[in-house]
Amino acid sequence: PFFFLMIRRPPRSTLFPYTTLFRSLDVLINYKIYTMEEKEIKIKLLEFPECVREKVGMYVGGAEDATVIFREIIDNSMDEAYSSSCDNIFIHQNFNGFHFVADNGRGLPITMSEDKPDQTQASLAVGSLHAGSKFDGSSSGDAKIGTNGVGSSCTNALSEKFVVLSRVTKENYDKSIPIVKDVWNSFGPRSKGDIYYYLEYRKGYKVREIAGKLHDLEKFIFGEKYSLQLPEGYSTYVLFKPDSEIFDSVKSKVPVKNLEYFMLIQEKFYKKHVNVILNGESIAGNYPRYKYEICKTITPADTSYNKKVGFYITFEVDPNLGGRDTMASVNGLCTDQGHHVQIAEICYKDALIRNYNMTHGYLLNGLKMIVVALAQELMFDSQTKVRSEEHTSELQSLTNLVCRLLLEK
């Protein structure tokens, strides 16, 4: 509601409370005077999973497709290989309609949580934000891809259906929910090898928590009719259907190049072959093996972030001095540019200057090089993990050491 007020502008020296409502004109004008009502600020708490579903971009960077959440689950299996004897990872983009990742690592812990005594640790990890085992640095392993405890839970929240299976063993069967112990005790000593704890969520909300034989549980995942059986021999199985209400496309892209870097890291730093099966076929590392090769773990001058950093460098020079070709990675992530690459190139140039007294500006011509850095702590520019920024001060201290390694070759 409003009324019209006709008024002549008062003298400038006059204090008039409504001067902000009209222009300084020496004519009569009409004004709409609106009553303004101050509203009290209301604080709303968005609990999981709605906090993720309503702010998708904040947690996973975008909703164009399901690539990011698929990578979160793949990264978890890669982290498990870094931290344990895990040497088999199974990845499928359309396993009876599900995105599917499995590994033969230690399995998600199914014992009861200390922080939430009424929940298992597995339930806490996938059903709440910032729950994980990598916060205090006590987890074993030299590298970690995910450290913020939101990957699995965000995938869960953004999935129409999300399922986790973790192997039940003689060490954990009696420390979990009662049904796990009941199922374990219902089978004889020779029939306990394929018993699994089972968690099922719909759009982030838990709907089923049971235990049973691996193939008996398939009906809860796929229904009565399905073409593919779950592969045996894995400790952890994660299956999910991205929510079509969230994503423009529920399809995903698999980071094959990242997986190949990961396999290269396992081979060179851990002396371990990890078999990665993608959509039914084993991935073969297709990176070139250049003439010169260096693999060295170095203690940085500043150990506040990393107690050690690994470098793998392989290179050779095209005799025709053609174009430069550099590929690089940090912890298995594709980072073809960055400080780790600059260090390797500087050391290469320094070696040429010291050994052959070369000073022209074409020292990198013809250089073919792969640089892989391995560190515990990195800073990611976003949850999408497209690029990473290493701590410059710590890697700078490696320059002379890497240079000496190159000179030795």
Tab-separated table of C-alpha atoms in Angstrom:
chain	number	residue	atom	x	y	z
A	1	PRO	CA	0.000	0.000	0.000
A	2	PHE	CA	1.157	3.506	-0.721
A	3	PHE	CA	-0.050	7.086	-0.804
A	4	PHE	CA	0.952	10.103	-2.829
A	5	LEU	CA	2.759	12.936	-1.117
A	6	MET	CA	3.227	16.346	-2.728
A	7	ILE	CA	6.064	18.298	-1.204
A	8	ARG	CA	8.452	21.111	-2.073
A	9	ARG	CA	12.130	20.577	-1.318
A	10	PRO	CA	13.036	22.305	2.003
A	11	PRO	CA	16.064	24.564	2.394
A	12	ARG	CA	19.415	22.694	2.349
A	13	SER	CA	20.032	23.662	5.942
A	14	THR	CA	16.832	21.984	7.078
A	15	LEU	CA	17.125	18.506	8.526
A	16	PHE	CA	14.590	16.421	6.645
A	17	PRO	CA	14.412	12.677	7.245
A	18	TYR	CA	13.114	11.721	3.800
A	19	THR	CA	15.795	13.302	1.608
A	20	THR	CA	16.975	9.858	0.515
A	21	LEU	CA	13.564	9.177	-1.014
A	22	PHE	CA	13.554	11.793	-3.761
A	23	ARG	CA	15.764	13.832	-6.066
A	24	SER	CA	16.610	17.467	-5.470
A	25	LEU	CA	14.128	19.167	-7.738
A	26	ASP	CA	12.408	22.528	-7.408
A	27	VAL	CA	9.175	21.103	-8.739
A	28	LEU	CA	6.327	19.238	-7.136
A	29	ILE	CA	6.645	15.482	-7.677
A	30	ASN	CA	4.714	12.385	-6.716
A	31	TYR	CA	6.300	9.736	-4.524
A	32	LYS	CA	5.428	6.219	-3.596
A	33	ILE	CA	6.300	5.769	0.029
A	34	TYR	CA	6.652	2.062	0.814
A	35	THR	CA	6.498	0.722	4.291
A	36	MET	CA	9.657	-1.268	4.993
A	37	GLU	CA	9.556	-4.233	7.251
A	38	GLU	CA	12.766	-5.517	8.806
A	39	LYS	CA	12.928	-9.302	8.711
A	40	GLU	CA	14.814	-11.330	11.257
A	41	ILE	CA	17.685	-13.388	9.820
A	42	LYS	CA	16.946	-17.099	10.020
A	43	ILE	CA	19.764	-19.612	10.232
A	44	LYS	CA	19.023	-22.901	8.517
A	45	LEU	CA	21.051	-26.038	9.149
A	46	LEU	CA	21.473	-28.338	6.170
A	47	GLU	CA	22.259	-31.800	7.449
A	48	PHE	CA	23.809	-34.561	5.382
A	49	PRO	CA	22.871	-35.501	2.686
A	50	GLU	CA	20.826	-32.398	1.811
A	51	CYS	CA	23.830	-30.115	2.315
A	52	VAL	CA	25.569	-31.924	-0.544
A	53	ARG	CA	22.537	-32.307	-2.781
A	54	GLU	CA	21.667	-28.611	-2.583
A	55	LYS	CA	25.258	-27.372	-3.020
A	56	VAL	CA	26.645	-29.827	-5.553
A	57	GLY	CA	29.187	-27.427	-7.046
A	58	MET	CA	30.663	-26.675	-3.631
A	59	TYR	CA	31.478	-30.340	-3.021
A	60	VAL	CA	32.232	-31.887	-6.415
A	61	GLY	CA	32.761	-28.913	-8.700
A	62	GLY	CA	29.840	-29.453	-11.073
A	63	ALA	CA	27.020	-31.705	-12.197
A	64	GLU	CA	27.745	-32.110	-15.904
A	65	ASP	CA	28.342	-35.841	-15.492
A	66	ALA	CA	29.309	-38.422	-12.882
A	67	THR	CA	33.048	-38.422	-13.592
A	68	VAL	CA	34.089	-36.675	-10.380
A	69	ILE	CA	32.190	-38.940	-8.000
A	70	PHE	CA	33.382	-42.015	-9.899
A	71	ARG	CA	36.961	-40.813	-9.529
A	72	GLU	CA	36.419	-40.352	-5.789
A	73	ILE	CA	35.690	-44.061	-5.397
A	74	ILE	CA	38.525	-45.078	-7.731
A	75	ASP	CA	40.917	-42.857	-5.755
A	76	ASN	CA	39.950	-44.645	-2.550
A	77	SER	CA	41.085	-47.969	-4.025
A	78	MET	CA	44.284	-46.374	-5.281
A	79	ASP	CA	44.924	-44.989	-1.777
A	80	GLU	CA	44.382	-48.485	-0.407
A	81	ALA	CA	47.091	-49.818	-2.728
A	82	TYR	CA	49.462	-47.145	-1.410
A	83	SER	CA	48.668	-48.111	2.182
A	84	SER	CA	48.411	-51.900	2.129
A	85	SER	CA	49.096	-55.074	0.191
A	86	CYS	CA	46.213	-54.312	-2.185
A	87	ASP	CA	47.253	-55.368	-5.693
A	88	ASN	CA	43.955	-55.878	-7.530
A	89	ILE	CA	41.461	-53.158	-8.466
A	90	PHE	CA	38.291	-53.789	-10.449
A	91	ILE	CA	36.556	-50.862	-12.199
A	92	HIS	CA	33.426	-50.955	-14.328
A	93	GLN	CA	31.350	-48.116	-15.762
A	94	ASN	CA	28.199	-50.145	-16.378
A	95	PHE	CA	28.007	-53.218	-14.191
A	96	ASN	CA	24.343	-54.192	-14.384
A	97	GLY	CA	23.599	-50.469	-14.587
A	98	PHE	CA	25.944	-49.479	-11.729
A	99	HIS	CA	29.280	-47.731	-11.500
A	100	PHE	CA	31.428	-50.292	-9.710
A	101	VAL	CA	34.823	-50.299	-7.960
A	102	ALA	CA	36.320	-53.137	-5.904
A	103	ASP	CA	39.731	-53.863	-4.413
A	104	ASN	CA	41.446	-56.584	-2.387
A	105	GLY	CA	42.792	-54.286	0.316
A	106	ARG	CA	41.943	-54.315	3.993
A	107	GLY	CA	38.242	-53.586	3.561
A	108	LEU	CA	36.228	-50.811	5.157
A	109	PRO	CA	36.269	-51.228	8.946
A	110	ILE	CA	32.944	-52.628	10.108
A	111	THR	CA	33.647	-52.371	13.836
A	112	MET	CA	31.701	-49.830	15.890
A	113	SER	CA	32.866	-46.215	15.766
A	114	GLU	CA	34.370	-44.474	18.788
A	115	ASP	CA	32.881	-41.115	17.719
A	116	LYS	CA	29.422	-42.559	17.009
A	117	PRO	CA	29.097	-45.733	19.100
A	118	ASP	CA	25.752	-46.614	17.499
A	119	GLN	CA	27.299	-46.714	13.994
A	120	THR	CA	29.926	-48.848	12.348
A	121	GLN	CA	33.019	-47.097	11.071
A	122	ALA	CA	31.982	-47.993	7.519
A	123	SER	CA	28.579	-46.383	8.011
A	124	LEU	CA	30.210	-43.283	9.466
A	125	ALA	CA	32.682	-43.049	6.586
A	126	VAL	CA	30.113	-43.133	3.775
A	127	GLY	CA	27.152	-41.607	5.609
A	128	SER	CA	28.611	-38.364	6.975
A	129	LEU	CA	31.003	-35.648	5.883
A	130	HIS	CA	34.604	-35.357	7.048
A	131	ALA	CA	34.870	-38.878	8.403
A	132	GLY	CA	38.020	-40.712	7.376
A	133	SER	CA	41.305	-42.265	8.406
A	134	LYS	CA	43.730	-39.783	6.802
A	135	PHE	CA	43.403	-36.675	8.956
A	136	ASP	CA	46.106	-37.269	11.548
A	137	GLY	CA	48.757	-38.661	9.226
A	138	SER	CA	48.817	-41.938	11.134
A	139	SER	CA	47.677	-44.035	8.182
A	140	SER	CA	50.499	-45.895	6.543
A	141	GLY	CA	51.680	-45.305	3.011
A	142	ASP	CA	53.729	-42.686	1.252
A	143	ALA	CA	50.986	-41.024	-0.766
A	144	LYS	CA	47.390	-40.005	-0.321
A	145	ILE	CA	45.092	-38.736	-3.048
A	146	GLY	CA	42.061	-37.953	-0.899
A	147	THR	CA	42.492	-36.438	2.563
A	148	ASN	CA	39.348	-34.500	3.410
A	149	GLY	CA	36.895	-37.312	4.146
A	150	VAL	CA	34.123	-36.265	1.773
A	151	GLY	CA	34.648	-38.414	-1.350
A	152	SER	CA	32.570	-41.505	-0.547
A	153	SER	CA	29.928	-39.599	1.371
A	154	CYS	CA	29.427	-37.094	-1.472
A	155	THR	CA	29.133	-39.952	-3.948
A	156	ASN	CA	26.568	-41.494	-1.632
A	157	ALA	CA	24.565	-38.282	-1.297
A	158	LEU	CA	24.505	-37.742	-5.071
A	159	SER	CA	23.503	-41.299	-5.950
A	160	GLU	CA	20.073	-42.715	-6.555
A	161	LYS	CA	21.378	-45.930	-4.977
A	162	PHE	CA	24.693	-46.485	-3.213
A	163	VAL	CA	25.900	-49.856	-1.914
A	164	VAL	CA	29.005	-50.877	0.051
A	165	LEU	CA	30.106	-54.405	0.886
A	166	SER	CA	33.052	-55.139	3.180
A	167	ARG	CA	34.415	-58.560	4.025
A	168	VAL	CA	33.634	-60.041	7.431
A	169	THR	CA	36.584	-61.770	9.096
A	170	LYS	CA	37.341	-63.604	12.309
A	171	GLU	CA	38.947	-60.394	13.583
A	172	ASN	CA	35.875	-58.161	13.167
A	173	TYR	CA	32.709	-60.290	13.106
A	174	ASP	CA	32.022	-59.902	16.847
A	175	LYS	CA	32.828	-56.174	16.971
A	176	SER	CA	30.166	-55.027	14.531
A	177	ILE	CA	26.354	-54.859	14.601
A	178	PRO	CA	24.613	-57.992	16.020
A	179	ILE	CA	23.423	-59.339	12.658
A	180	VAL	CA	27.008	-59.660	11.470
A	181	LYS	CA	27.857	-61.951	14.358
A	182	ASP	CA	24.645	-63.934	13.872
A	183	VAL	CA	25.353	-64.529	10.183
A	184	TRP	CA	28.981	-65.425	10.880
A	185	ASN	CA	28.000	-68.001	13.508
A	186	SER	CA	25.357	-69.533	11.219
A	187	PHE	CA	28.025	-70.912	8.870
A	188	GLY	CA	30.631	-73.584	9.439
A	189	PRO	CA	34.397	-72.942	9.538
A	190	ARG	CA	34.845	-73.723	5.830
A	191	SER	CA	31.956	-71.534	4.663
A	192	LYS	CA	32.901	-68.202	6.171
A	193	GLY	CA	35.197	-66.975	3.405
A	194	ASP	CA	32.652	-64.945	1.435
A	195	ILE	CA	30.547	-63.315	4.157
A	196	TYR	CA	30.101	-59.571	3.737
A	197	TYR	CA	28.730	-56.658	5.696
A	198	TYR	CA	26.222	-54.807	3.492
A	199	LEU	CA	25.204	-51.127	3.530
A	200	GLU	CA	22.618	-49.633	1.183
A	201	TYR	CA	21.631	-45.964	0.789
A	202	ARG	CA	19.086	-44.108	-1.310
A	203	LYS	CA	20.033	-40.501	-2.073
A	204	GLY	CA	22.253	-40.481	0.999
A	205	TYR	CA	19.769	-42.049	3.425
A	206	LYS	CA	20.514	-45.473	4.873
A	207	VAL	CA	17.845	-48.035	4.004
A	208	ARG	CA	19.503	-51.385	4.692
A	209	GLU	CA	22.322	-52.694	6.912
A	210	ILE	CA	22.704	-56.474	6.887
A	211	ALA	CA	25.232	-59.260	6.310
A	212	GLY	CA	25.286	-62.353	4.160
A	213	LYS	CA	27.002	-64.403	1.503
A	214	LEU	CA	28.352	-62.397	-1.429
A	215	HIS	CA	26.126	-63.872	-4.108
A	216	ASP	CA	23.091	-63.961	-1.809
A	217	LEU	CA	23.409	-60.200	-1.413
A	218	GLU	CA	23.314	-59.584	-5.159
A	219	LYS	CA	19.526	-59.662	-5.224
A	220	PHE	CA	19.416	-56.607	-2.938
A	221	ILE	CA	21.660	-54.732	-5.358
A	222	PHE	CA	20.426	-55.833	-8.774
A	223	GLY	CA	17.018	-57.369	-8.162
A	224	GLU	CA	15.987	-60.822	-9.350
A	225	LYS	CA	17.304	-60.541	-12.930
A	226	TYR	CA	20.825	-59.454	-13.833
A	227	SER	CA	23.511	-60.539	-16.258
A	228	LEU	CA	26.802	-60.045	-14.371
A	229	GLN	CA	27.772	-61.642	-11.064
A	230	LEU	CA	30.000	-59.835	-8.596
A	231	PRO	CA	33.616	-60.956	-9.046
A	232	GLU	CA	34.974	-62.928	-6.099
A	233	GLY	CA	38.128	-62.341	-4.098
A	234	TYR	CA	37.773	-58.654	-3.218
A	235	SER	CA	37.550	-57.102	0.248
A	236	THR	CA	35.571	-53.966	-0.600
A	237	TYR	CA	32.834	-53.458	-3.191
A	238	VAL	CA	31.283	-50.073	-3.953
A	239	LEU	CA	28.409	-49.774	-6.429
A	240	PHE	CA	26.314	-46.705	-7.166
A	241	LYS	CA	23.876	-45.188	-9.625
A	242	PRO	CA	24.390	-41.421	-10.060
A	243	ASP	CA	21.163	-39.524	-9.452
A	244	SER	CA	19.648	-38.286	-12.723
A	245	GLU	CA	17.923	-35.520	-10.755
A	246	ILE	CA	21.365	-34.109	-9.935
A	247	PHE	CA	23.530	-34.794	-12.978
A	248	ASP	CA	22.980	-33.686	-16.560
A	249	SER	CA	24.410	-37.053	-17.571
A	250	VAL	CA	24.822	-40.114	-15.352
A	251	LYS	CA	27.682	-41.378	-17.523
A	252	SER	CA	31.328	-40.922	-16.583
A	253	LYS	CA	34.841	-40.861	-17.980
A	254	VAL	CA	37.517	-43.096	-16.507
A	255	PRO	CA	40.894	-41.392	-15.870
A	256	VAL	CA	42.913	-44.034	-17.712
A	257	LYS	CA	46.057	-41.898	-17.824
A	258	ASN	CA	45.874	-41.387	-14.048
A	259	LEU	CA	45.548	-45.134	-13.573
A	260	GLU	CA	48.604	-45.756	-15.728
A	261	TYR	CA	50.621	-43.240	-13.696
A	262	PHE	CA	49.407	-44.971	-10.559
A	263	MET	CA	50.610	-48.328	-11.877
A	264	LEU	CA	53.963	-46.771	-12.803
A	265	ILE	CA	54.323	-45.401	-9.258
A	266	GLN	CA	53.543	-48.803	-7.777
A	267	GLU	CA	56.132	-50.437	-10.009
A	268	LYS	CA	58.943	-47.928	-9.507
A	269	PHE	CA	58.512	-46.848	-5.886
A	270	TYR	CA	56.894	-49.902	-4.289
A	271	LYS	CA	58.245	-52.672	-6.528
A	272	LYS	CA	54.694	-53.947	-6.795
A	273	HIS	CA	52.533	-54.823	-9.753
A	274	VAL	CA	48.922	-53.740	-9.308
A	275	ASN	CA	46.461	-55.358	-11.678
A	276	VAL	CA	43.763	-52.893	-12.722
A	277	ILE	CA	40.785	-54.339	-14.594
A	278	LEU	CA	38.713	-51.727	-16.427
A	279	ASN	CA	35.408	-52.782	-17.969
A	280	GLY	CA	36.579	-56.397	-18.062
A	281	GLU	CA	40.079	-55.840	-19.484
A	282	SER	CA	43.423	-55.357	-17.746
A	283	ILE	CA	45.076	-51.965	-18.191
A	284	ALA	CA	48.599	-52.129	-19.575
A	285	GLY	CA	50.902	-49.214	-18.800
A	286	ASN	CA	51.597	-47.574	-22.151
A	287	TYR	CA	54.192	-45.021	-21.102
A	288	PRO	CA	57.474	-44.967	-23.037
A	289	ARG	CA	60.571	-46.352	-21.337
A	290	TYR	CA	63.308	-43.878	-22.132
A	291	LYS	CA	67.047	-44.583	-22.122
A	292	TYR	CA	67.866	-42.944	-18.779
A	293	GLU	CA	65.963	-43.659	-15.597
A	294	ILE	CA	66.208	-42.351	-12.032
A	295	CYS	CA	64.092	-43.294	-9.015
A	296	LYS	CA	65.012	-41.637	-5.732
A	297	THR	CA	63.322	-40.926	-2.431
A	298	ILE	CA	64.647	-37.755	-0.817
A	299	THR	CA	64.172	-36.147	2.595
A	300	PRO	CA	63.244	-32.469	2.100
A	301	ALA	CA	64.945	-29.710	4.056
A	302	ASP	CA	61.511	-28.770	5.424
A	303	THR	CA	59.753	-31.901	6.697
A	304	SER	CA	56.727	-30.166	8.204
A	305	TYR	CA	54.551	-31.222	5.274
A	306	ASN	CA	56.386	-34.254	3.908
A	307	LYS	CA	58.922	-36.414	5.643
A	308	LYS	CA	60.024	-37.672	2.250
A	309	VAL	CA	59.328	-36.996	-1.414
A	310	GLY	CA	59.915	-39.416	-4.240
A	311	PHE	CA	61.042	-38.559	-7.757
A	312	TYR	CA	60.964	-40.847	-10.762
A	313	ILE	CA	62.518	-39.361	-13.911
A	314	THR	CA	63.070	-41.087	-17.214
A	315	PHE	CA	64.371	-39.243	-20.265
A	316	GLU	CA	66.283	-39.303	-23.507
A	317	VAL	CA	67.096	-36.837	-26.291
A	318	ASP	CA	65.925	-36.946	-29.889
A	319	PRO	CA	69.129	-36.833	-32.010
A	320	ASN	CA	67.324	-34.574	-34.478
A	321	LEU	CA	66.606	-32.104	-31.644
A	322	GLY	CA	62.912	-31.970	-32.470
A	323	GLY	CA	60.147	-30.699	-30.231
A	324	ARG	CA	60.110	-31.168	-26.491
A	325	ASP	CA	57.771	-33.831	-25.077
A	326	THR	CA	57.132	-33.831	-21.315
A	327	MET	CA	54.611	-35.871	-19.342
A	328	ALA	CA	54.293	-35.554	-15.592
A	329	SER	CA	52.319	-36.607	-12.551
A	330	VAL	CA	52.035	-35.936	-8.838
A	331	ASN	CA	50.660	-38.881	-6.851
A	332	GLY	CA	49.162	-40.361	-9.987
A	333	LEU	CA	47.334	-37.171	-10.972
A	334	CYS	CA	48.045	-35.799	-14.428
A	335	THR	CA	50.018	-32.602	-13.896
A	336	ASP	CA	52.067	-31.999	-17.023
A	337	GLN	CA	52.992	-28.535	-15.790
A	338	GLY	CA	54.212	-27.485	-12.386
A	339	HIS	CA	57.194	-27.075	-10.122
A	340	HIS	CA	58.117	-30.767	-10.311
A	341	VAL	CA	58.552	-30.421	-14.096
A	342	GLN	CA	60.491	-27.182	-13.757
A	343	ILE	CA	62.908	-28.815	-11.300
A	344	ALA	CA	63.611	-31.716	-13.671
A	345	GLU	CA	64.149	-29.389	-16.633
A	346	ILE	CA	66.389	-27.031	-14.664
A	347	CYS	CA	68.483	-29.958	-13.482
A	348	TYR	CA	68.758	-31.293	-17.029
A	349	LYS	CA	69.901	-27.908	-18.332
A	350	ASP	CA	72.333	-27.517	-15.443
A	351	ALA	CA	73.828	-30.928	-16.233
A	352	LEU	CA	74.392	-29.903	-19.866
A	353	ILE	CA	75.990	-26.622	-18.821
A	354	ARG	CA	78.309	-28.266	-16.292
A	355	ASN	CA	79.293	-31.252	-18.432
A	356	TYR	CA	79.414	-29.698	-21.897
A	357	ASN	CA	79.590	-25.961	-21.222
A	358	MET	CA	76.452	-25.349	-23.288
A	359	THR	CA	74.977	-21.910	-22.803
A	360	HIS	CA	72.607	-21.397	-25.745
A	361	GLY	CA	68.832	-21.083	-25.322
A	362	TYR	CA	67.851	-24.367	-26.968
A	363	LEU	CA	68.943	-26.845	-24.311
A	364	LEU	CA	65.505	-28.424	-24.001
A	365	ASN	CA	65.121	-29.098	-27.716
A	366	GLY	CA	64.580	-32.796	-28.373
A	367	LEU	CA	64.094	-33.647	-24.674
A	368	LYS	CA	61.663	-36.510	-24.057
A	369	MET	CA	60.920	-36.775	-20.348
A	370	ILE	CA	58.513	-38.278	-17.836
A	371	VAL	CA	58.526	-36.797	-14.315
A	372	VAL	CA	56.623	-38.410	-11.444
A	373	ALA	CA	56.585	-36.910	-7.939
A	374	LEU	CA	55.269	-38.763	-4.929
A	375	ALA	CA	54.383	-36.976	-1.694
A	376	GLN	CA	52.066	-37.379	1.281
A	377	GLU	CA	50.657	-33.868	1.376
A	378	LEU	CA	49.573	-31.796	-1.616
A	379	MET	CA	47.287	-28.802	-2.079
A	380	PHE	CA	44.502	-29.314	-4.604
A	381	ASP	CA	42.939	-26.344	-6.336
A	382	SER	CA	39.455	-27.874	-6.126
A	383	GLN	CA	37.594	-31.040	-5.343
A	384	THR	CA	37.798	-31.946	-9.030
A	385	LYS	CA	41.507	-32.713	-8.559
A	386	VAL	CA	42.355	-31.577	-12.061
A	387	ARG	CA	45.540	-29.808	-11.016
A	388	SER	CA	47.687	-29.749	-7.918
A	389	GLU	CA	50.114	-27.263	-6.437
A	390	GLU	CA	53.049	-28.625	-4.521
A	391	HIS	CA	54.735	-26.799	-1.677
A	392	THR	CA	57.373	-24.836	-3.576
A	393	SER	CA	59.743	-24.399	-0.669
A	394	GLU	CA	60.081	-28.118	-0.017
A	395	LEU	CA	60.628	-29.122	-3.652
A	396	GLN	CA	63.103	-26.324	-4.231
A	397	SER	CA	65.410	-27.998	-1.759
A	398	LEU	CA	65.477	-31.069	-4.005
A	399	THR	CA	66.952	-29.277	-7.016
A	400	ASN	CA	70.617	-29.911	-6.264
A	401	LEU	CA	70.004	-33.543	-5.306
A	402	VAL	CA	68.093	-34.314	-8.487
A	403	CYS	CA	70.729	-32.455	-10.472
A	404	ARG	CA	73.445	-34.684	-9.036
A	405	LEU	CA	71.389	-37.747	-9.956
A	406	LEU	CA	71.160	-36.529	-13.536
A	407	LEU	CA	74.871	-35.826	-13.610
A	408	GLU	CA	75.611	-39.339	-12.394
A	409	LYS	CA	73.790	-40.634	-15.447
